[in-house]
């Protein structure tokens, strides 16, 4: 095991032996592990390191990355783990290069280091950071600029997607906060995106939802009121409205999609600044799901998760595993370097939240996709779905989201009320 002190707060190291972890607690507050499980046959692994750190009274964070798939979310997660540590940090990968890469990229993104100095910085500490230089070059070439906002409560990711040439942007899948225990609502998530938009000097051109969400309220209506930007969703939202109109016994519900300014059909196009966008109809998870392809980025909502997390469930009313497979194949037909941005991440094995992959990564590493045919996928998906309870907010959220994120109208006492159909859905928690 080798270790290099970078700052008073950070030591970069190669893989430590489990037996040496108790000794680290004498000098460090937190151990950060950047190695994905299974990277090497005899590495200790996340569970063993976590247990050893806990037994030693040492903080622990699991941020698995590979050098070729690092994203800004990984850089920010590393910074957050550093900032939350109540003392010096001992961070390791296999040899230390990935750790120093994350640290250096964070310094550059925050303006504390110049891009052109990154390789010299690495060399001064005995590391080759040419990979960081390549990462920066790729980032500069990407269009659009994508900023993800992770909502811890629901595991949802919201996006601000901007054209650097014009500073025009779109908001995708915004969350309006809701606490089902108290009934409280809040625009906290939406306001955080508006604050970012103001800081970056952006102008909102569109507010998009990929589908009517079952696990959070949409903030589309709230954001339209704040920005004046038009709202949009897939044209088949009308089918979802008709389905849930019956479930809710809601005769006055309008089912023509008029709650949005634009209903997109398959192949429809739009612009975000100078960037061309187009729509892929992507049903299976819901009847109305669509994918937005903007420049080299595709926003795939709940169709495909991160490669270590598989694919979305297909057992909601109107869902279909066969249809989901077909939608996934259309997405995977995009160029291999297309960036894919997922709608949820549930942090398997306690890792940090991640939301960006590529078509190529999904083909190679997603166990629901790689080496699988339609019949095998359907068997796997349907078997897994039978084990899943309905999302805890589905009955709360759908009556808001099939109306474009509008909360129920206040009643005579000034309060708003949600309506619950009992015994309308299968999938009870028991």
Short mmCIF file of C-alpha atoms in Angstrom, two decimals:
data_model
loop_
_atom_site.label_atom_id
_atom_site.label_comp_id
_atom_site.label_asym_id
_atom_site.label_seq_id
_atom_site.Cartn_x
_atom_site.Cartn_y
_atom_site.Cartn_z
CA UNK A 1 0.00 0.00 0.00
CA UNK A 2 1.37 3.42 -1.00
CA UNK A 3 -0.02 6.77 0.12
CA UNK A 4 0.65 10.36 -0.96
CA UNK A 5 -0.40 13.37 1.09
CA UNK A 6 -1.95 15.94 -1.26
CA UNK A 7 -3.24 18.48 1.28
CA UNK A 8 -3.72 18.56 5.03
CA UNK A 9 -7.22 17.22 4.32
CA UNK A 10 -6.52 14.56 1.68
CA UNK A 11 -4.23 11.57 1.36
CA UNK A 12 -4.41 9.56 -1.89
CA UNK A 13 -3.62 5.86 -1.67
CA UNK A 14 -3.61 2.49 -3.35
CA UNK A 15 -5.74 -0.42 -2.07
CA UNK A 16 -5.25 -0.92 1.69
CA UNK A 17 -5.32 -4.34 3.29
CA UNK A 18 -8.28 -4.93 5.59
CA UNK A 19 -5.93 -5.51 8.50
CA UNK A 20 -4.41 -2.03 8.13
CA UNK A 21 -7.72 -0.13 8.26
CA UNK A 22 -7.82 0.08 12.10
CA UNK A 23 -4.45 1.85 12.00
CA UNK A 24 -5.87 4.51 9.67
CA UNK A 25 -8.31 5.61 12.37
CA UNK A 26 -5.38 7.05 14.33
CA UNK A 27 -4.76 9.74 11.71
CA UNK A 28 -7.88 9.98 9.56
CA UNK A 29 -11.59 10.67 10.02
CA UNK A 30 -12.96 9.08 6.83
CA UNK A 31 -12.01 6.28 4.44
CA UNK A 32 -13.25 6.75 0.85
CA UNK A 33 -13.32 3.71 -1.44
CA UNK A 34 -13.46 4.44 -5.19
CA UNK A 35 -13.16 0.82 -6.39
CA UNK A 36 -16.21 -0.91 -7.90
CA UNK A 37 -16.70 -4.38 -6.47
CA UNK A 38 -15.26 -7.09 -8.70
CA UNK A 39 -12.67 -4.83 -10.30
CA UNK A 40 -9.98 -7.31 -9.27
CA UNK A 41 -10.30 -10.89 -8.08
CA UNK A 42 -8.77 -10.45 -4.63
CA UNK A 43 -9.74 -6.93 -3.61
CA UNK A 44 -11.50 -6.77 -0.20
CA UNK A 45 -14.68 -5.15 -1.56
CA UNK A 46 -17.16 -2.61 -0.28
CA UNK A 47 -18.83 -4.72 2.42
CA UNK A 48 -15.53 -5.76 4.00
CA UNK A 49 -14.10 -2.24 3.94
CA UNK A 50 -17.29 -0.74 5.34
CA UNK A 51 -17.34 -3.24 8.21
CA UNK A 52 -13.65 -2.74 9.00
CA UNK A 53 -14.07 1.04 9.01
CA UNK A 54 -17.12 0.81 11.29
CA UNK A 55 -15.27 -1.46 13.72
CA UNK A 56 -12.40 1.03 13.82
CA UNK A 57 -14.68 4.04 14.36
CA UNK A 58 -13.70 5.39 10.96
CA UNK A 59 -16.16 7.14 8.66
CA UNK A 60 -16.68 5.47 5.30
CA UNK A 61 -17.95 6.44 1.83
CA UNK A 62 -18.37 4.19 -1.21
CA UNK A 63 -17.95 6.11 -4.49
CA UNK A 64 -17.29 3.44 -7.14
CA UNK A 65 -15.97 4.84 -10.44
CA UNK A 66 -13.86 3.76 -13.37
CA UNK A 67 -11.48 6.13 -15.11
CA UNK A 68 -13.34 6.03 -18.42
CA UNK A 69 -16.82 6.65 -16.98
CA UNK A 70 -16.26 9.49 -14.50
CA UNK A 71 -18.98 12.14 -14.60
CA UNK A 72 -19.46 15.48 -12.89
CA UNK A 73 -21.79 13.76 -10.42
CA UNK A 74 -18.83 11.62 -9.30
CA UNK A 75 -16.62 14.69 -8.90
CA UNK A 76 -19.27 16.45 -6.81
CA UNK A 77 -19.92 13.35 -4.70
CA UNK A 78 -16.21 13.16 -3.89
CA UNK A 79 -16.20 16.84 -2.93
CA UNK A 80 -19.25 16.31 -0.72
CA UNK A 81 -17.62 13.38 1.07
CA UNK A 82 -14.53 15.50 1.64
CA UNK A 83 -16.53 18.49 2.88
CA UNK A 84 -18.59 16.38 5.29
CA UNK A 85 -15.53 14.73 6.84
CA UNK A 86 -14.71 15.96 10.31
CA UNK A 87 -10.99 15.59 9.80
CA UNK A 88 -8.43 14.25 7.29
CA UNK A 89 -9.56 11.87 4.54
CA UNK A 90 -7.81 8.72 3.32
CA UNK A 91 -9.11 8.00 -0.19
CA UNK A 92 -8.10 5.05 -2.33
CA UNK A 93 -8.71 3.29 -5.62
CA UNK A 94 -6.41 0.60 -7.03
CA UNK A 95 -3.35 2.82 -7.33
CA UNK A 96 -4.53 6.33 -6.43
CA UNK A 97 -4.91 7.92 -9.88
CA UNK A 98 -8.73 8.02 -9.88
CA UNK A 99 -8.76 9.70 -6.49
CA UNK A 100 -6.40 12.44 -7.59
CA UNK A 101 -8.34 12.81 -10.83
CA UNK A 102 -11.60 13.47 -8.96
CA UNK A 103 -9.86 15.93 -6.65
CA UNK A 104 -8.16 17.82 -9.50
CA UNK A 105 -11.31 17.97 -11.63
CA UNK A 106 -13.22 19.45 -8.72
CA UNK A 107 -10.54 22.10 -8.24
CA UNK A 108 -10.70 22.96 -11.95
CA UNK A 109 -14.51 23.05 -12.14
CA UNK A 110 -14.56 25.40 -9.15
CA UNK A 111 -11.89 27.68 -10.61
CA UNK A 112 -9.11 26.94 -8.11
CA UNK A 113 -6.87 25.27 -10.68
CA UNK A 114 -6.29 25.99 -14.36
CA UNK A 115 -7.20 23.30 -16.87
CA UNK A 116 -3.81 23.49 -18.52
CA UNK A 117 -2.06 22.73 -15.22
CA UNK A 118 -3.76 19.41 -14.46
CA UNK A 119 -1.12 17.08 -15.92
CA UNK A 120 1.74 18.97 -14.25
CA UNK A 121 -0.17 18.80 -10.95
CA UNK A 122 -0.44 15.04 -11.28
CA UNK A 123 3.21 14.63 -12.24
CA UNK A 124 4.31 16.68 -9.22
CA UNK A 125 2.64 14.06 -6.99
CA UNK A 126 3.78 11.04 -8.98
CA UNK A 127 0.57 10.39 -10.96
CA UNK A 128 -0.37 10.47 -14.64
CA UNK A 129 -3.45 12.70 -15.01
CA UNK A 130 -3.65 12.59 -18.80
CA UNK A 131 -7.07 11.00 -18.30
CA UNK A 132 -8.24 14.15 -16.51
CA UNK A 133 -7.05 16.25 -19.46
CA UNK A 134 -9.02 14.04 -21.85
CA UNK A 135 -12.08 14.28 -19.60
CA UNK A 136 -11.91 18.07 -19.69
CA UNK A 137 -11.61 18.04 -23.49
CA UNK A 138 -14.68 15.80 -23.78
CA UNK A 139 -16.64 18.03 -21.42
CA UNK A 140 -15.81 21.10 -23.50
CA UNK A 141 -17.05 19.32 -26.64
CA UNK A 142 -20.36 18.15 -25.14
CA UNK A 143 -23.49 19.93 -26.26
CA UNK A 144 -25.74 20.56 -24.37
CA UNK A 145 -24.51 21.40 -20.89
CA UNK A 146 -26.44 19.17 -18.47
CA UNK A 147 -26.84 19.89 -14.76
CA UNK A 148 -28.50 17.19 -12.67
CA UNK A 149 -30.27 17.80 -9.37
CA UNK A 150 -30.74 14.72 -7.19
CA UNK A 151 -33.73 14.54 -4.85
CA UNK A 152 -32.74 12.31 -1.93
CA UNK A 153 -36.32 11.72 -0.76
CA UNK A 154 -37.54 10.15 -4.00
CA UNK A 155 -34.30 9.15 -5.73
CA UNK A 156 -35.35 11.35 -8.66
CA UNK A 157 -33.03 13.35 -10.90
CA UNK A 158 -34.13 16.66 -12.38
CA UNK A 159 -32.23 18.38 -15.16
CA UNK A 160 -31.41 21.81 -16.49
CA UNK A 161 -30.25 21.37 -20.08
CA UNK A 162 -28.65 24.42 -21.67
CA UNK A 163 -27.17 25.61 -24.96
CA UNK A 164 -23.87 27.35 -24.14
CA UNK A 165 -24.06 29.43 -27.33
CA UNK A 166 -27.35 31.14 -26.48
CA UNK A 167 -27.84 30.51 -22.73
CA UNK A 168 -31.29 29.12 -23.49
CA UNK A 169 -32.31 26.06 -21.46
CA UNK A 170 -34.94 23.43 -20.80
CA UNK A 171 -35.99 21.96 -17.45
CA UNK A 172 -36.73 18.22 -17.46
CA UNK A 173 -38.75 16.27 -14.84
CA UNK A 174 -38.81 18.88 -12.05
CA UNK A 175 -39.91 17.79 -8.57
CA UNK A 176 -42.43 19.62 -6.38
CA UNK A 177 -41.75 18.51 -2.81
CA UNK A 178 -44.43 16.61 -0.88
CA UNK A 179 -44.36 14.93 2.52
CA UNK A 180 -47.02 12.24 2.68
CA UNK A 181 -46.89 12.08 6.49
CA UNK A 182 -47.73 15.72 7.18
CA UNK A 183 -49.30 16.64 3.83
CA UNK A 184 -46.82 19.51 3.49
CA UNK A 185 -45.81 20.77 0.04
CA UNK A 186 -42.85 22.94 -0.92
CA UNK A 187 -41.07 24.22 -4.08
CA UNK A 188 -37.62 23.62 -2.53
CA UNK A 189 -36.32 21.46 -5.39
CA UNK A 190 -37.76 23.69 -8.08
CA UNK A 191 -36.36 26.83 -6.45
CA UNK A 192 -32.89 25.26 -6.34
CA UNK A 193 -33.04 24.86 -10.12
CA UNK A 194 -34.26 28.43 -10.53
CA UNK A 195 -31.35 29.63 -8.40
CA UNK A 196 -28.90 27.74 -10.64
CA UNK A 197 -30.57 29.18 -13.75
CA UNK A 198 -30.22 32.70 -12.33
CA UNK A 199 -26.55 32.17 -11.37
CA UNK A 200 -25.71 30.90 -14.86
CA UNK A 201 -27.66 33.66 -16.60
CA UNK A 202 -29.92 31.18 -18.40
CA UNK A 203 -33.33 31.74 -19.96
CA UNK A 204 -35.90 28.95 -19.70
CA UNK A 205 -37.30 27.97 -23.10
CA UNK A 206 -39.13 24.75 -22.18
CA UNK A 207 -40.39 22.79 -19.18
CA UNK A 208 -40.55 19.08 -20.05
CA UNK A 209 -41.92 16.03 -18.31
CA UNK A 210 -41.04 12.62 -19.70
CA UNK A 211 -44.22 11.00 -18.34
CA UNK A 212 -46.75 11.37 -15.49
CA UNK A 213 -44.61 10.35 -12.51
CA UNK A 214 -45.75 7.88 -9.85
CA UNK A 215 -43.32 8.78 -7.07
CA UNK A 216 -43.23 12.56 -6.93
CA UNK A 217 -45.27 15.60 -7.84
CA UNK A 218 -44.24 17.45 -11.00
CA UNK A 219 -43.19 21.08 -10.53
CA UNK A 220 -43.98 21.93 -14.17
CA UNK A 221 -47.00 24.10 -13.38
CA UNK A 222 -45.16 25.94 -10.60
CA UNK A 223 -42.17 26.62 -12.84
CA UNK A 224 -44.34 27.86 -15.68
CA UNK A 225 -45.76 30.41 -13.26
CA UNK A 226 -42.24 31.50 -12.33
CA UNK A 227 -40.72 31.58 -15.83
CA UNK A 228 -43.54 31.84 -18.36
CA UNK A 229 -41.98 28.95 -20.33
CA UNK A 230 -44.31 26.48 -22.07
CA UNK A 231 -44.81 22.99 -20.67
CA UNK A 232 -44.72 19.78 -22.70
CA UNK A 233 -45.20 16.02 -22.36
CA UNK A 234 -45.86 13.05 -24.67
CA UNK A 235 -49.13 13.04 -26.61
CA UNK A 236 -50.16 9.68 -25.14
CA UNK A 237 -50.66 11.37 -21.78
CA UNK A 238 -54.30 11.46 -22.85
CA UNK A 239 -54.40 7.66 -22.61
CA UNK A 240 -53.00 7.90 -19.08
CA UNK A 241 -55.59 10.53 -18.19
CA UNK A 242 -58.43 8.33 -19.41
CA UNK A 243 -57.09 5.34 -17.47
CA UNK A 244 -56.73 7.24 -14.21
CA UNK A 245 -59.98 9.14 -14.69
CA UNK A 246 -61.68 5.78 -14.25
CA UNK A 247 -59.49 4.72 -11.31
CA UNK A 248 -60.18 8.00 -9.51
CA UNK A 249 -63.84 8.13 -10.59
CA UNK A 250 -63.16 11.70 -11.69
CA UNK A 251 -65.85 12.66 -14.25
CA UNK A 252 -64.80 16.31 -14.48
CA UNK A 253 -61.17 15.54 -15.39
CA UNK A 254 -60.29 16.81 -18.86
CA UNK A 255 -58.57 14.05 -20.83
CA UNK A 256 -57.45 16.01 -23.88
CA UNK A 257 -53.98 16.96 -22.61
CA UNK A 258 -54.95 20.63 -22.46
CA UNK A 259 -53.12 20.98 -19.14
CA UNK A 260 -49.86 21.27 -21.16
CA UNK A 261 -48.87 23.75 -23.86
CA UNK A 262 -47.43 21.11 -26.20
CA UNK A 263 -48.06 17.40 -26.65
CA UNK A 264 -45.17 15.66 -28.43
CA UNK A 265 -45.59 12.76 -30.81
CA UNK A 266 -42.91 10.31 -31.89
CA UNK A 267 -40.38 12.08 -34.11
CA UNK A 268 -41.48 15.59 -33.23
CA UNK A 269 -38.68 18.16 -33.09
CA UNK A 270 -37.97 21.24 -31.02
CA UNK A 271 -35.06 23.53 -30.21
CA UNK A 272 -33.22 24.56 -27.08
CA UNK A 273 -31.37 27.64 -28.25
CA UNK A 274 -29.47 26.51 -31.35
CA UNK A 275 -29.55 22.83 -30.35
CA UNK A 276 -31.84 20.45 -32.19
CA UNK A 277 -34.08 18.22 -30.10
CA UNK A 278 -36.32 15.32 -31.03
CA UNK A 279 -38.73 12.97 -29.33
CA UNK A 280 -38.66 9.17 -29.15
CA UNK A 281 -41.90 7.56 -28.01
CA UNK A 282 -40.68 5.17 -25.27
CA UNK A 283 -43.65 3.40 -23.66
CA UNK A 284 -43.52 0.34 -21.44
CA UNK A 285 -42.95 1.89 -18.05
CA UNK A 286 -46.07 3.98 -18.73
CA UNK A 287 -48.36 4.46 -21.70
CA UNK A 288 -47.06 7.99 -22.29
CA UNK A 289 -43.30 7.81 -21.67
CA UNK A 290 -41.05 9.66 -24.10
CA UNK A 291 -37.31 10.24 -24.44
CA UNK A 292 -35.93 13.69 -25.24
CA UNK A 293 -32.80 13.62 -27.45
CA UNK A 294 -31.02 16.99 -27.34
CA UNK A 295 -27.66 17.23 -29.07
CA UNK A 296 -25.51 14.33 -27.83
CA UNK A 297 -27.71 13.75 -24.76
CA UNK A 298 -30.81 11.58 -24.32
CA UNK A 299 -33.09 11.85 -21.29
CA UNK A 300 -34.42 8.32 -20.89
CA UNK A 301 -36.58 8.85 -17.78
CA UNK A 302 -37.51 5.50 -16.15
CA UNK A 303 -36.68 3.27 -19.12
CA UNK A 304 -33.01 2.51 -18.37
CA UNK A 305 -31.28 3.09 -15.03
CA UNK A 306 -27.52 3.18 -14.44
CA UNK A 307 -25.69 0.08 -15.72
CA UNK A 308 -25.49 -1.42 -12.21
CA UNK A 309 -29.22 -0.93 -11.65
CA UNK A 310 -30.95 -2.50 -14.63
CA UNK A 311 -34.19 -1.14 -16.06
CA UNK A 312 -37.49 0.32 -14.95
CA UNK A 313 -40.49 -1.64 -13.76
CA UNK A 314 -43.29 -2.25 -16.24
CA UNK A 315 -46.21 -3.25 -13.99
CA UNK A 316 -47.95 0.09 -13.52
CA UNK A 317 -51.43 0.40 -15.06
CA UNK A 318 -50.76 0.51 -18.80
CA UNK A 319 -47.20 -0.84 -18.49
CA UNK A 320 -45.74 -3.71 -20.51
CA UNK A 321 -42.38 -5.50 -20.33
CA UNK A 322 -42.54 -6.39 -24.04
CA UNK A 323 -43.18 -2.76 -24.95
CA UNK A 324 -40.42 -1.61 -22.62
CA UNK A 325 -37.94 -3.93 -24.37
CA UNK A 326 -38.85 -2.39 -27.74
CA UNK A 327 -38.40 1.12 -26.35
CA UNK A 328 -35.00 0.21 -24.91
CA UNK A 329 -33.87 -1.10 -28.29
CA UNK A 330 -34.75 2.21 -29.94
CA UNK A 331 -32.68 4.06 -27.36
CA UNK A 332 -29.74 1.67 -27.77
CA UNK A 333 -29.82 2.31 -31.52
CA UNK A 334 -28.49 5.82 -30.83
CA UNK A 335 -24.70 6.26 -31.31
CA UNK A 336 -22.64 4.50 -28.64
CA UNK A 337 -21.22 7.79 -27.32
CA UNK A 338 -24.67 9.29 -26.75
CA UNK A 339 -24.94 10.38 -23.13
CA UNK A 340 -27.92 8.81 -21.35
CA UNK A 341 -29.47 10.60 -18.37
CA UNK A 342 -31.75 8.48 -16.20
CA UNK A 343 -34.74 9.60 -14.18
CA UNK A 344 -33.97 7.78 -10.92
CA UNK A 345 -31.08 6.31 -8.98
CA UNK A 346 -31.54 4.27 -5.82
CA UNK A 347 -27.85 4.00 -4.86
CA UNK A 348 -27.30 0.22 -4.89
CA UNK A 349 -24.89 -1.09 -2.22
CA UNK A 350 -24.85 2.35 -0.60
CA UNK A 351 -22.86 4.02 -3.38
CA UNK A 352 -23.25 7.71 -4.22
CA UNK A 353 -26.00 8.88 -6.56
CA UNK A 354 -25.18 8.61 -10.28
CA UNK A 355 -27.28 9.44 -13.32
CA UNK A 356 -25.13 9.69 -16.47
CA UNK A 357 -23.96 6.79 -18.66
CA UNK A 358 -23.62 6.16 -22.40
CA UNK A 359 -25.30 3.87 -24.88
CA UNK A 360 -22.07 1.88 -25.14
CA UNK A 361 -21.76 1.42 -21.38
CA UNK A 362 -25.34 0.20 -21.17
CA UNK A 363 -24.81 -2.35 -23.94
CA UNK A 364 -21.68 -3.69 -22.24
CA UNK A 365 -22.55 -3.59 -18.55
CA UNK A 366 -26.29 -3.41 -17.84
CA UNK A 367 -27.30 -6.97 -16.77
CA UNK A 368 -30.85 -6.47 -18.07
CA UNK A 369 -29.49 -5.59 -21.53
CA UNK A 370 -26.05 -7.12 -22.19
CA UNK A 371 -26.31 -10.54 -23.83
CA UNK A 372 -30.09 -10.66 -23.34
CA UNK A 373 -32.92 -11.23 -25.81
CA UNK A 374 -36.52 -10.11 -25.57
CA UNK A 375 -37.88 -13.34 -24.07
CA UNK A 376 -35.24 -13.41 -21.32
CA UNK A 377 -35.76 -9.73 -20.57
CA UNK A 378 -39.52 -10.14 -20.26
CA UNK A 379 -39.13 -13.13 -17.93
CA UNK A 380 -36.66 -11.24 -15.75
CA UNK A 381 -38.65 -8.01 -15.73
CA UNK A 382 -42.00 -9.61 -14.95
CA UNK A 383 -40.54 -11.84 -12.23
CA UNK A 384 -38.86 -8.87 -10.55
CA UNK A 385 -41.95 -6.69 -10.85
CA UNK A 386 -44.01 -9.28 -9.00
CA UNK A 387 -41.80 -8.71 -5.95
CA UNK A 388 -42.20 -4.92 -5.91
CA UNK A 389 -44.87 -3.05 -3.96
CA UNK A 390 -46.46 -0.04 -5.61
CA UNK A 391 -44.57 3.25 -5.05
CA UNK A 392 -45.74 4.82 -1.82
CA UNK A 393 -46.79 8.05 -3.57
CA UNK A 394 -48.46 6.65 -6.68
CA UNK A 395 -52.02 7.47 -5.59
CA UNK A 396 -50.95 10.88 -4.31
CA UNK A 397 -48.89 11.81 -7.35
CA UNK A 398 -50.95 10.68 -10.33
CA UNK A 399 -53.90 12.94 -9.53
CA UNK A 400 -51.49 15.88 -9.58
CA UNK A 401 -49.32 14.82 -12.49
CA UNK A 402 -52.07 13.96 -14.97
CA UNK A 403 -52.98 17.64 -14.62
CA UNK A 404 -49.50 18.94 -15.43
CA UNK A 405 -48.41 19.33 -11.81
CA UNK A 406 -51.48 21.28 -10.68
CA UNK A 407 -52.43 20.71 -7.07
CA UNK A 408 -56.14 20.18 -6.31
CA UNK A 409 -58.13 23.41 -6.15
CA UNK A 410 -58.72 24.79 -2.64
CA UNK A 411 -62.09 23.94 -1.13
CA UNK A 412 -64.38 26.31 0.76
CA UNK A 413 -62.10 26.31 3.82
CA UNK A 414 -59.08 27.26 1.71
CA UNK A 415 -57.40 23.84 2.00
CA UNK A 416 -56.54 21.40 -0.78
CA UNK A 417 -57.41 17.69 -0.56
CA UNK A 418 -56.18 14.57 -2.33
CA UNK A 419 -58.51 11.70 -3.19
CA UNK A 420 -57.64 8.04 -2.59
CA UNK A 421 -59.31 5.06 -4.29
CA UNK A 422 -59.13 2.07 -1.98
CA UNK A 423 -58.30 -1.40 -3.32
CA UNK A 424 -57.74 -0.02 -6.83
CA UNK A 425 -54.19 -1.32 -7.35
CA UNK A 426 -52.43 -4.60 -6.76
CA UNK A 427 -49.04 -4.63 -5.06
CA UNK A 428 -49.77 -4.17 -1.35
CA UNK A 429 -46.64 -4.05 0.82
CA UNK A 430 -47.72 -7.15 2.71
#
